[in-house]
Amino acid sequence: MSTNSKLTEPIIRVTDVSKVFGRQKEQALKLREAGQSKYEVEQATKTTVAIYNAHFEVKKGETFVLIGLSGSGKSTLLRCLNGLVEPTEGTVYLENTDISHMPKRQLQEVRRNKIGMVFQNVGLLPNRTVIDNITFGLEIQGVSANEREKRGKKALEMVGLNGQAYKRIYELSGGMQQRVGLARALASEQEILLMDEPFSALDPLIRRDMQKLFLDIQGEVQKTVIFVTHDLDEALTLGHRAAVMKDGEIVQLGTAEDILSQPATDYVKLLVQDVNYGKIRLAKDAVVPVETAAYEYESPQVVLRRMRTNHLSTIFVLDSADRLLGLMSIYT
Ligand SMILES: Nc1ncnc2c1ncn2[C@@H]1O[C@H](COP(=O)(O)OP(=O)(O)O)[C@@H](O)[C@H]1O
Ligand SMILES: [Mg+2]
């Protein structure tokens, strides 16, 4: 995870949101409140409490992750944030405006101008050019052709596809198409982006690439992103903070360090066990090359930048004779 000093203002506030699917909504919530599990309530009422009592804030410029197993309520909660799902209880505020019970037409405006959504399958138009695909959303929003071209090219540069602007989508490899999808999302007009498992279907190598690319671009554009994943590694890599969901409830909310060092429940402990330990079998596999160390005479800004580039939260600090002085962490 990375730090960002601008992360102070809340842009989205979710207060005590519950979402119930089924007929016996009140009864289901009552039973849930009395301590019955989501499953027990389903058995008793044929009604699903998909989200129970969620509250959190997302700050401007933050990448906020919702993480949990399939069925834990991530997509439902995400869809509450742009009004695609109306909460049964509670309120979602977007910059202090209640958007959870807004008329449809007004919501469409909000989605067009403020809060965009990226789906798992990229949904590019195969017969249009790369640049057309990237700027399609901008065209709908009435951004001028000049400006569209400028932004489109900038986005392509960010994803390393400069030369491909006038190729058609079907001419590109799968990995390149993914890049175009990401460029389109991040070049969009909206300040807030909802991303529902955008990389989950990708094979691990391309996925790693896309995660790196996401960090690079997000470092530059600094949108507010709410990112859904079932992969804790991905959550910890991409997010400033993450909310861990289980059976419709947020069981822990915090930074990578919070979650890894102090898992709040046995469930989080189980999730955390797989991180690193599963992937890194020997300490030597986790060693970061020495060129990513820092020297005591370097300015903190320079060191932080190097840490960001290399996706490190901690770095060794050496004196001019390469002796180890200690560690520098983004959290200090
Ligand atoms: N439209 C719906 N009607 C009924 N139940 C739903 C609907 N959407 C989601 N659910 C239920 O809500 C719970 C959360 O689902 P979802 O938000 O899709 O979870 P996730 O995205 O974490 O896999 C699940 O139990 C799911 O079956
Ligand atoms: Mg989902």
Tab-separated table of C-alpha atoms and ligand atoms in Angstrom:
chain	number	residue	atom	x	y	z
A	1	MET	CA	0.000	0.000	0.000
A	2	SER	CA	1.119	3.542	-0.517
A	3	THR	CA	0.568	6.783	1.312
A	4	ASN	CA	-0.864	9.955	-0.074
A	5	SER	CA	-0.851	13.079	2.002
A	6	LYS	CA	-3.893	14.509	0.199
A	7	LEU	CA	-6.074	11.755	1.607
A	8	THR	CA	-8.024	13.751	4.108
A	9	GLU	CA	-11.367	14.868	2.739
A	10	PRO	CA	-14.080	12.220	2.658
A	11	ILE	CA	-15.765	12.133	-0.739
A	12	ILE	CA	-18.067	9.183	-0.036
A	13	ARG	CA	-19.712	8.418	3.281
A	14	VAL	CA	-21.608	5.215	3.917
A	15	THR	CA	-23.652	5.305	7.090
A	16	ASP	CA	-25.235	2.170	8.567
A	17	VAL	CA	-26.167	0.712	5.197
A	18	SER	CA	-28.018	-2.588	5.016
A	19	LYS	CA	-29.397	-4.249	1.895
A	20	VAL	CA	-31.929	-7.035	2.088
A	21	PHE	CA	-33.157	-9.128	-0.856
A	22	GLY	CA	-36.453	-10.942	-0.365
A	23	ARG	CA	-39.895	-10.466	1.150
A	24	GLN	CA	-39.388	-10.584	4.891
A	25	LYS	CA	-37.023	-7.651	5.103
A	26	GLU	CA	-37.862	-6.410	8.574
A	27	GLN	CA	-37.966	-9.856	10.100
A	28	ALA	CA	-34.641	-10.763	8.468
A	29	LEU	CA	-32.950	-7.650	9.814
A	30	LYS	CA	-34.400	-8.259	13.258
A	31	LEU	CA	-33.012	-11.790	13.345
A	32	ARG	CA	-29.650	-10.605	12.082
A	33	GLU	CA	-29.590	-7.971	14.786
A	34	ALA	CA	-30.416	-10.637	17.367
A	35	GLY	CA	-27.200	-12.379	16.395
A	36	GLN	CA	-28.292	-14.939	13.824
A	37	SER	CA	-25.906	-15.594	10.960
A	38	LYS	CA	-26.690	-14.625	7.382
A	39	TYR	CA	-27.236	-18.309	6.625
A	40	GLU	CA	-29.581	-18.874	9.588
A	41	VAL	CA	-31.635	-15.862	8.587
A	42	GLU	CA	-31.877	-17.191	5.027
A	43	GLN	CA	-33.084	-20.540	6.327
A	44	ALA	CA	-35.701	-18.943	8.544
A	45	THR	CA	-37.017	-16.233	6.227
A	46	LYS	CA	-35.968	-17.079	2.646
A	47	THR	CA	-34.592	-13.550	2.693
A	48	THR	CA	-30.954	-12.522	2.201
A	49	VAL	CA	-29.280	-9.831	4.245
A	50	ALA	CA	-26.651	-9.071	1.589
A	51	ILE	CA	-25.177	-6.075	3.458
A	52	TYR	CA	-25.491	-5.597	7.161
A	53	ASN	CA	-24.719	-2.323	8.863
A	54	ALA	CA	-21.853	-1.097	6.707
A	55	HIS	CA	-20.293	2.202	7.577
A	56	PHE	CA	-17.101	3.724	6.233
A	57	GLU	CA	-15.713	6.764	4.456
A	58	VAL	CA	-13.666	6.952	1.301
A	59	LYS	CA	-11.279	9.851	1.045
A	60	LYS	CA	-10.580	11.931	-2.017
A	61	GLY	CA	-7.797	10.387	-4.107
A	62	GLU	CA	-7.837	7.158	-2.150
A	63	THR	CA	-7.864	3.630	-3.526
A	64	PHE	CA	-10.257	1.869	-1.190
A	65	VAL	CA	-10.613	-1.893	-1.509
A	66	LEU	CA	-13.563	-4.140	-0.679
A	67	ILE	CA	-12.241	-7.635	-0.163
A	68	GLY	CA	-14.039	-10.864	0.690
A	69	LEU	CA	-15.034	-14.280	-0.589
A	70	SER	CA	-17.692	-14.761	-3.229
A	71	GLY	CA	-21.124	-13.920	-1.826
A	72	SER	CA	-19.784	-11.693	0.949
A	73	GLY	CA	-21.588	-8.643	-0.461
A	74	LYS	CA	-18.835	-6.750	-2.283
A	75	SER	CA	-20.691	-6.120	-5.531
A	76	THR	CA	-23.906	-5.190	-3.745
A	77	LEU	CA	-22.109	-2.696	-1.544
A	78	LEU	CA	-20.228	-1.276	-4.533
A	79	ARG	CA	-23.492	-0.812	-6.397
A	80	CYS	CA	-24.924	1.090	-3.444
A	81	LEU	CA	-22.221	3.677	-4.055
A	82	ASN	CA	-23.583	4.733	-7.443
A	83	GLY	CA	-27.239	4.113	-6.769
A	84	LEU	CA	-27.562	0.947	-8.843
A	85	VAL	CA	-28.697	-0.689	-5.609
A	86	GLU	CA	-30.890	1.210	-3.179
A	87	PRO	CA	-30.077	0.430	0.451
A	88	THR	CA	-32.853	-1.034	2.555
A	89	GLU	CA	-31.535	0.974	5.477
A	90	GLY	CA	-28.915	3.689	5.846
A	91	THR	CA	-27.584	6.373	3.570
A	92	VAL	CA	-24.784	6.884	1.060
A	93	TYR	CA	-23.477	10.421	0.720
A	94	LEU	CA	-21.472	11.646	-2.228
A	95	GLU	CA	-19.866	14.932	-1.223
A	96	ASN	CA	-22.602	15.424	1.366
A	97	THR	CA	-25.444	14.749	-1.074
A	98	ASP	CA	-27.627	11.741	-0.271
A	99	ILE	CA	-27.471	9.626	-3.419
A	100	SER	CA	-29.034	6.492	-1.982
A	101	HIS	CA	-32.620	7.604	-2.541
A	102	MET	CA	-32.196	9.899	-5.508
A	103	PRO	CA	-34.569	9.953	-8.511
A	104	LYS	CA	-33.322	7.901	-11.469
A	105	ARG	CA	-32.684	10.784	-13.847
A	106	GLN	CA	-30.624	12.639	-11.324
A	107	LEU	CA	-28.658	9.471	-10.584
A	108	GLN	CA	-27.843	9.041	-14.251
A	109	GLU	CA	-26.343	12.510	-14.220
A	110	VAL	CA	-24.256	11.639	-11.186
A	111	ARG	CA	-23.002	8.476	-12.873
A	112	ARG	CA	-22.146	10.293	-16.055
A	113	ASN	CA	-20.305	13.148	-14.387
A	114	LYS	CA	-18.993	11.940	-11.073
A	115	ILE	CA	-18.843	8.221	-10.553
A	116	GLY	CA	-17.966	5.710	-13.260
A	117	MET	CA	-17.968	1.935	-13.160
A	118	VAL	CA	-15.574	-0.566	-14.722
A	119	PHE	CA	-16.721	-4.136	-15.213
A	120	GLN	CA	-14.802	-7.368	-15.225
A	121	ASN	CA	-14.952	-7.929	-18.969
A	122	VAL	CA	-13.631	-4.773	-20.480
A	123	GLY	CA	-16.453	-4.244	-22.974
A	124	LEU	CA	-14.417	-2.540	-25.679
A	125	LEU	CA	-15.907	-1.961	-29.120
A	126	PRO	CA	-13.869	-4.327	-31.340
A	127	ASN	CA	-14.337	-2.483	-34.625
A	128	ARG	CA	-13.477	0.973	-33.375
A	129	THR	CA	-9.954	2.252	-33.008
A	130	VAL	CA	-8.045	2.206	-29.767
A	131	ILE	CA	-8.251	5.952	-29.366
A	132	ASP	CA	-11.988	5.989	-30.131
A	133	ASN	CA	-12.545	3.394	-27.454
A	134	ILE	CA	-10.599	5.328	-24.899
A	135	THR	CA	-12.395	8.579	-25.604
A	136	PHE	CA	-15.858	7.133	-26.191
A	137	GLY	CA	-17.069	8.163	-22.738
A	138	LEU	CA	-15.667	11.650	-23.174
A	139	GLU	CA	-17.544	12.004	-26.457
A	140	ILE	CA	-20.829	11.211	-24.714
A	141	GLN	CA	-19.993	13.843	-22.127
A	142	GLY	CA	-19.519	16.437	-24.845
A	143	VAL	CA	-15.778	16.936	-24.433
A	144	SER	CA	-14.380	18.605	-27.577
A	145	ALA	CA	-12.584	16.556	-30.249
A	146	ASN	CA	-9.286	18.319	-29.621
A	147	GLU	CA	-9.415	17.727	-25.932
A	148	ARG	CA	-10.474	14.102	-26.483
A	149	GLU	CA	-7.514	13.462	-28.725
A	150	LYS	CA	-5.159	15.052	-26.229
A	151	ARG	CA	-6.449	13.057	-23.296
A	152	GLY	CA	-6.695	9.849	-25.275
A	153	LYS	CA	-3.067	10.089	-26.350
A	154	LYS	CA	-1.959	10.875	-22.841
A	155	ALA	CA	-3.809	7.810	-21.550
A	156	LEU	CA	-2.240	5.634	-24.241
A	157	GLU	CA	1.175	6.889	-23.317
A	158	MET	CA	0.507	6.008	-19.702
A	159	VAL	CA	-0.297	2.414	-20.607
A	160	GLY	CA	2.614	2.138	-23.035
A	161	LEU	CA	0.548	1.885	-26.220
A	162	ASN	CA	1.596	5.115	-27.970
A	163	GLY	CA	1.973	3.573	-31.379
A	164	GLN	CA	-1.372	1.767	-31.332
A	165	ALA	CA	-3.837	4.669	-31.307
A	166	TYR	CA	-5.335	4.017	-34.732
A	167	LYS	CA	-5.351	0.242	-34.646
A	168	ARG	CA	-8.681	-1.496	-34.222
A	169	ILE	CA	-9.289	-3.344	-30.982
A	170	TYR	CA	-9.522	-6.751	-32.668
A	171	GLU	CA	-5.977	-6.305	-33.966
A	172	LEU	CA	-4.570	-6.189	-30.429
A	173	SER	CA	-3.552	-9.063	-28.173
A	174	GLY	CA	-5.633	-9.841	-25.089
A	175	GLY	CA	-3.097	-8.215	-22.792
A	176	MET	CA	-3.076	-5.035	-24.880
A	177	GLN	CA	-6.858	-4.906	-24.847
A	178	GLN	CA	-6.753	-5.023	-21.065
A	179	ARG	CA	-4.427	-2.054	-21.101
A	180	VAL	CA	-6.797	-0.135	-23.309
A	181	GLY	CA	-9.638	-0.899	-20.908
A	182	LEU	CA	-7.649	0.407	-17.986
A	183	ALA	CA	-6.535	3.491	-19.911
A	184	ARG	CA	-10.130	4.228	-20.802
A	185	ALA	CA	-11.245	3.972	-17.195
A	186	LEU	CA	-8.479	6.132	-15.876
A	187	ALA	CA	-8.791	8.726	-18.658
A	188	SER	CA	-12.483	9.131	-17.971
A	189	GLU	CA	-14.076	12.328	-16.810
A	190	GLN	CA	-15.430	10.977	-13.558
A	191	GLU	CA	-13.490	11.661	-10.422
A	192	ILE	CA	-14.607	8.440	-8.762
A	193	LEU	CA	-14.248	4.995	-10.278
A	194	LEU	CA	-15.901	1.792	-9.124
A	195	MET	CA	-14.024	-1.304	-10.237
A	196	ASP	CA	-15.616	-4.705	-9.696
A	197	GLU	CA	-12.933	-7.401	-9.911
A	198	PRO	CA	-11.467	-5.899	-13.083
A	199	PHE	CA	-8.442	-8.208	-13.106
A	200	SER	CA	-9.909	-11.391	-11.654
A	201	ALA	CA	-10.320	-13.206	-14.954
A	202	LEU	CA	-6.750	-12.537	-16.112
A	203	ASP	CA	-3.954	-15.045	-15.985
A	204	PRO	CA	-1.481	-14.322	-13.178
A	205	LEU	CA	1.267	-12.736	-15.284
A	206	ILE	CA	-0.996	-10.313	-17.128
A	207	ARG	CA	-2.722	-9.623	-13.843
A	208	ARG	CA	0.551	-8.632	-12.213
A	209	ASP	CA	1.233	-6.323	-15.164
A	210	MET	CA	-2.149	-4.705	-14.837
A	211	GLN	CA	-1.696	-4.178	-11.112
A	212	LYS	CA	1.614	-2.435	-11.718
A	213	LEU	CA	0.072	-0.361	-14.442
A	214	PHE	CA	-2.835	0.537	-12.210
A	215	LEU	CA	-0.437	1.798	-9.536
A	216	ASP	CA	1.565	3.806	-12.056
A	217	ILE	CA	-1.450	5.478	-13.611
A	218	GLN	CA	-3.286	5.964	-10.348
A	219	GLY	CA	-0.150	7.589	-8.953
A	220	GLU	CA	-0.498	10.151	-11.697
A	221	VAL	CA	-4.242	10.717	-12.023
A	222	GLN	CA	-5.125	10.169	-8.340
A	223	LYS	CA	-8.754	9.402	-8.825
A	224	THR	CA	-10.857	8.092	-6.012
A	225	VAL	CA	-11.138	4.373	-6.696
A	226	ILE	CA	-13.249	1.771	-4.940
A	227	PHE	CA	-11.826	-1.540	-6.001
A	228	VAL	CA	-13.437	-4.932	-5.408
A	229	THR	CA	-11.353	-8.087	-5.261
A	230	HIS	CA	-11.400	-11.505	-3.617
A	231	ASP	CA	-7.608	-11.570	-3.579
A	232	LEU	CA	-5.951	-10.225	-0.448
A	233	ASP	CA	-2.576	-9.819	-2.151
A	234	GLU	CA	-4.210	-7.624	-4.758
A	235	ALA	CA	-6.071	-5.672	-2.072
A	236	LEU	CA	-2.906	-4.985	-0.118
A	237	THR	CA	-0.917	-4.113	-3.225
A	238	LEU	CA	-3.381	-1.658	-4.699
A	239	GLY	CA	-5.298	-0.163	-1.809
A	240	HIS	CA	-4.508	2.607	0.603
A	241	ARG	CA	-7.041	0.951	2.889
A	242	ALA	CA	-9.189	-2.138	2.669
A	243	ALA	CA	-12.475	-3.275	4.183
A	244	VAL	CA	-12.638	-7.025	4.721
A	245	MET	CA	-16.171	-8.368	4.224
A	246	LYS	CA	-17.749	-11.559	5.478
A	247	ASP	CA	-21.414	-12.509	5.124
A	248	GLY	CA	-22.399	-8.936	4.344
A	249	GLU	CA	-20.509	-7.352	7.220
A	250	ILE	CA	-17.285	-5.374	7.291
A	251	VAL	CA	-15.221	-7.342	9.783
A	252	GLN	CA	-12.098	-5.204	9.535
A	253	LEU	CA	-11.159	-1.898	7.980
A	254	GLY	CA	-7.609	-0.637	7.860
A	255	THR	CA	-4.289	-0.323	6.091
A	256	ALA	CA	-2.254	-3.325	4.947
A	257	GLU	CA	-0.178	-3.067	8.033
A	258	ASP	CA	-3.233	-3.022	10.338
A	259	ILE	CA	-4.728	-6.032	8.659
A	260	LEU	CA	-1.535	-8.073	8.441
A	261	SER	CA	-0.259	-7.292	11.908
A	262	GLN	CA	-3.556	-7.309	13.777
A	263	PRO	CA	-6.197	-9.398	12.049
A	264	ALA	CA	-9.441	-8.538	13.828
A	265	THR	CA	-11.142	-11.930	13.611
A	266	ASP	CA	-10.273	-15.579	12.999
A	267	TYR	CA	-11.638	-15.155	9.505
A	268	VAL	CA	-9.188	-12.354	8.728
A	269	LYS	CA	-6.402	-14.444	10.259
A	270	LEU	CA	-7.225	-17.198	7.801
A	271	LEU	CA	-7.176	-14.776	4.875
A	272	VAL	CA	-3.896	-13.283	6.005
A	273	GLN	CA	-2.229	-16.666	6.405
A	274	ASP	CA	-2.234	-17.138	2.660
A	275	VAL	CA	-0.574	-13.832	1.962
A	276	ASN	CA	3.130	-14.075	1.291
A	277	TYR	CA	3.516	-17.373	3.105
A	278	GLY	CA	1.802	-19.106	0.235
A	279	LYS	CA	3.852	-17.332	-2.362
A	280	ILE	CA	7.202	-16.883	-0.714
A	281	ARG	CA	8.573	-20.167	0.385
A	282	LEU	CA	12.068	-19.124	1.327
A	283	ALA	CA	13.284	-15.801	2.649
A	284	LYS	CA	15.633	-15.470	-0.309
A	285	ASP	CA	12.607	-15.359	-2.629
A	286	ALA	CA	11.486	-12.206	-0.878
A	287	VAL	CA	14.803	-10.387	-1.138
A	288	VAL	CA	14.610	-7.029	-2.884
A	289	PRO	CA	17.705	-6.065	-4.915
A	290	VAL	CA	20.048	-3.607	-3.208
A	291	GLU	CA	19.603	-0.905	-5.846
A	292	THR	CA	16.302	-0.232	-4.124
A	293	ALA	CA	17.988	0.717	-0.843
A	294	ALA	CA	18.245	4.317	0.319
A	295	TYR	CA	21.237	6.362	1.490
A	296	GLU	CA	21.191	8.460	4.625
A	297	TYR	CA	22.036	11.643	2.704
A	298	GLU	CA	19.060	11.380	0.332
A	299	SER	CA	15.971	13.530	0.836
A	300	PRO	CA	12.826	11.761	2.057
A	301	GLN	CA	10.926	12.788	-1.101
A	302	VAL	CA	13.464	11.054	-3.311
A	303	VAL	CA	13.369	7.937	-1.182
A	304	LEU	CA	9.560	7.867	-1.046
A	305	ARG	CA	9.428	8.151	-4.797
A	306	ARG	CA	11.793	5.195	-5.177
A	307	MET	CA	9.677	3.204	-2.728
A	308	ARG	CA	6.549	3.978	-4.707
A	309	THR	CA	8.162	2.999	-7.980
A	310	ASN	CA	9.248	-0.303	-6.493
A	311	HIS	CA	6.036	-0.813	-4.527
A	312	LEU	CA	7.852	-0.988	-1.204
A	313	SER	CA	6.395	0.057	2.127
A	314	THR	CA	9.775	-0.274	3.845
A	315	ILE	CA	13.320	0.329	2.629
A	316	PHE	CA	16.806	-0.200	4.045
A	317	VAL	CA	18.786	2.932	4.768
A	318	LEU	CA	22.558	2.690	4.281
A	319	ASP	CA	25.419	5.020	5.147
A	320	SER	CA	27.938	6.028	2.485
A	321	ALA	CA	30.007	2.926	3.221
A	322	ASP	CA	26.953	0.736	2.556
A	323	ARG	CA	26.551	-0.131	6.203
A	324	LEU	CA	22.997	-0.790	7.280
A	325	LEU	CA	21.666	2.022	9.461
A	326	GLY	CA	18.101	0.847	9.727
A	327	LEU	CA	14.740	0.931	8.027
A	328	MET	CA	12.563	3.682	6.661
A	329	SER	CA	8.838	3.007	6.393
A	330	ILE	CA	6.109	4.930	4.590
A	331	TYR	CA	4.160	4.782	7.835
A	332	THR	CA	6.728	6.789	9.807
B	1	LIG	N1	-30.456	-9.252	-6.987
B	1	LIG	C1	-30.300	-10.111	-5.975
B	1	LIG	N2	-31.345	-10.820	-5.501
B	1	LIG	C2	-31.202	-11.678	-4.477
B	1	LIG	N3	-30.049	-11.912	-3.843
B	1	LIG	C3	-28.962	-11.239	-4.259
B	1	LIG	C4	-29.016	-10.309	-5.354
B	1	LIG	N4	-27.774	-9.789	-5.540
B	1	LIG	C5	-26.979	-10.375	-4.619
B	1	LIG	N5	-27.691	-11.247	-3.847
B	1	LIG	C6	-27.160	-12.027	-2.708
B	1	LIG	O1	-26.486	-11.109	-1.871
B	1	LIG	C7	-25.296	-11.684	-1.340
B	1	LIG	C8	-24.101	-10.837	-1.748
B	1	LIG	O2	-23.890	-10.949	-3.130
B	1	LIG	P1	-22.762	-10.122	-3.925
B	1	LIG	O3	-22.858	-8.716	-3.517
B	1	LIG	O4	-22.909	-10.445	-5.360
B	1	LIG	O5	-21.426	-10.757	-3.342
B	1	LIG	P2	-19.942	-10.734	-3.927
B	1	LIG	O6	-19.846	-9.643	-4.934
B	1	LIG	O7	-19.079	-10.514	-2.723
B	1	LIG	O8	-19.708	-12.088	-4.524
B	1	LIG	C9	-25.251	-13.108	-1.848
B	1	LIG	O9	-25.791	-13.939	-0.855
B	1	LIG	C10	-26.104	-13.054	-3.088
B	1	LIG	O10	-26.701	-14.312	-3.315
B	2	MG	MG	-19.260	-9.754	-6.965
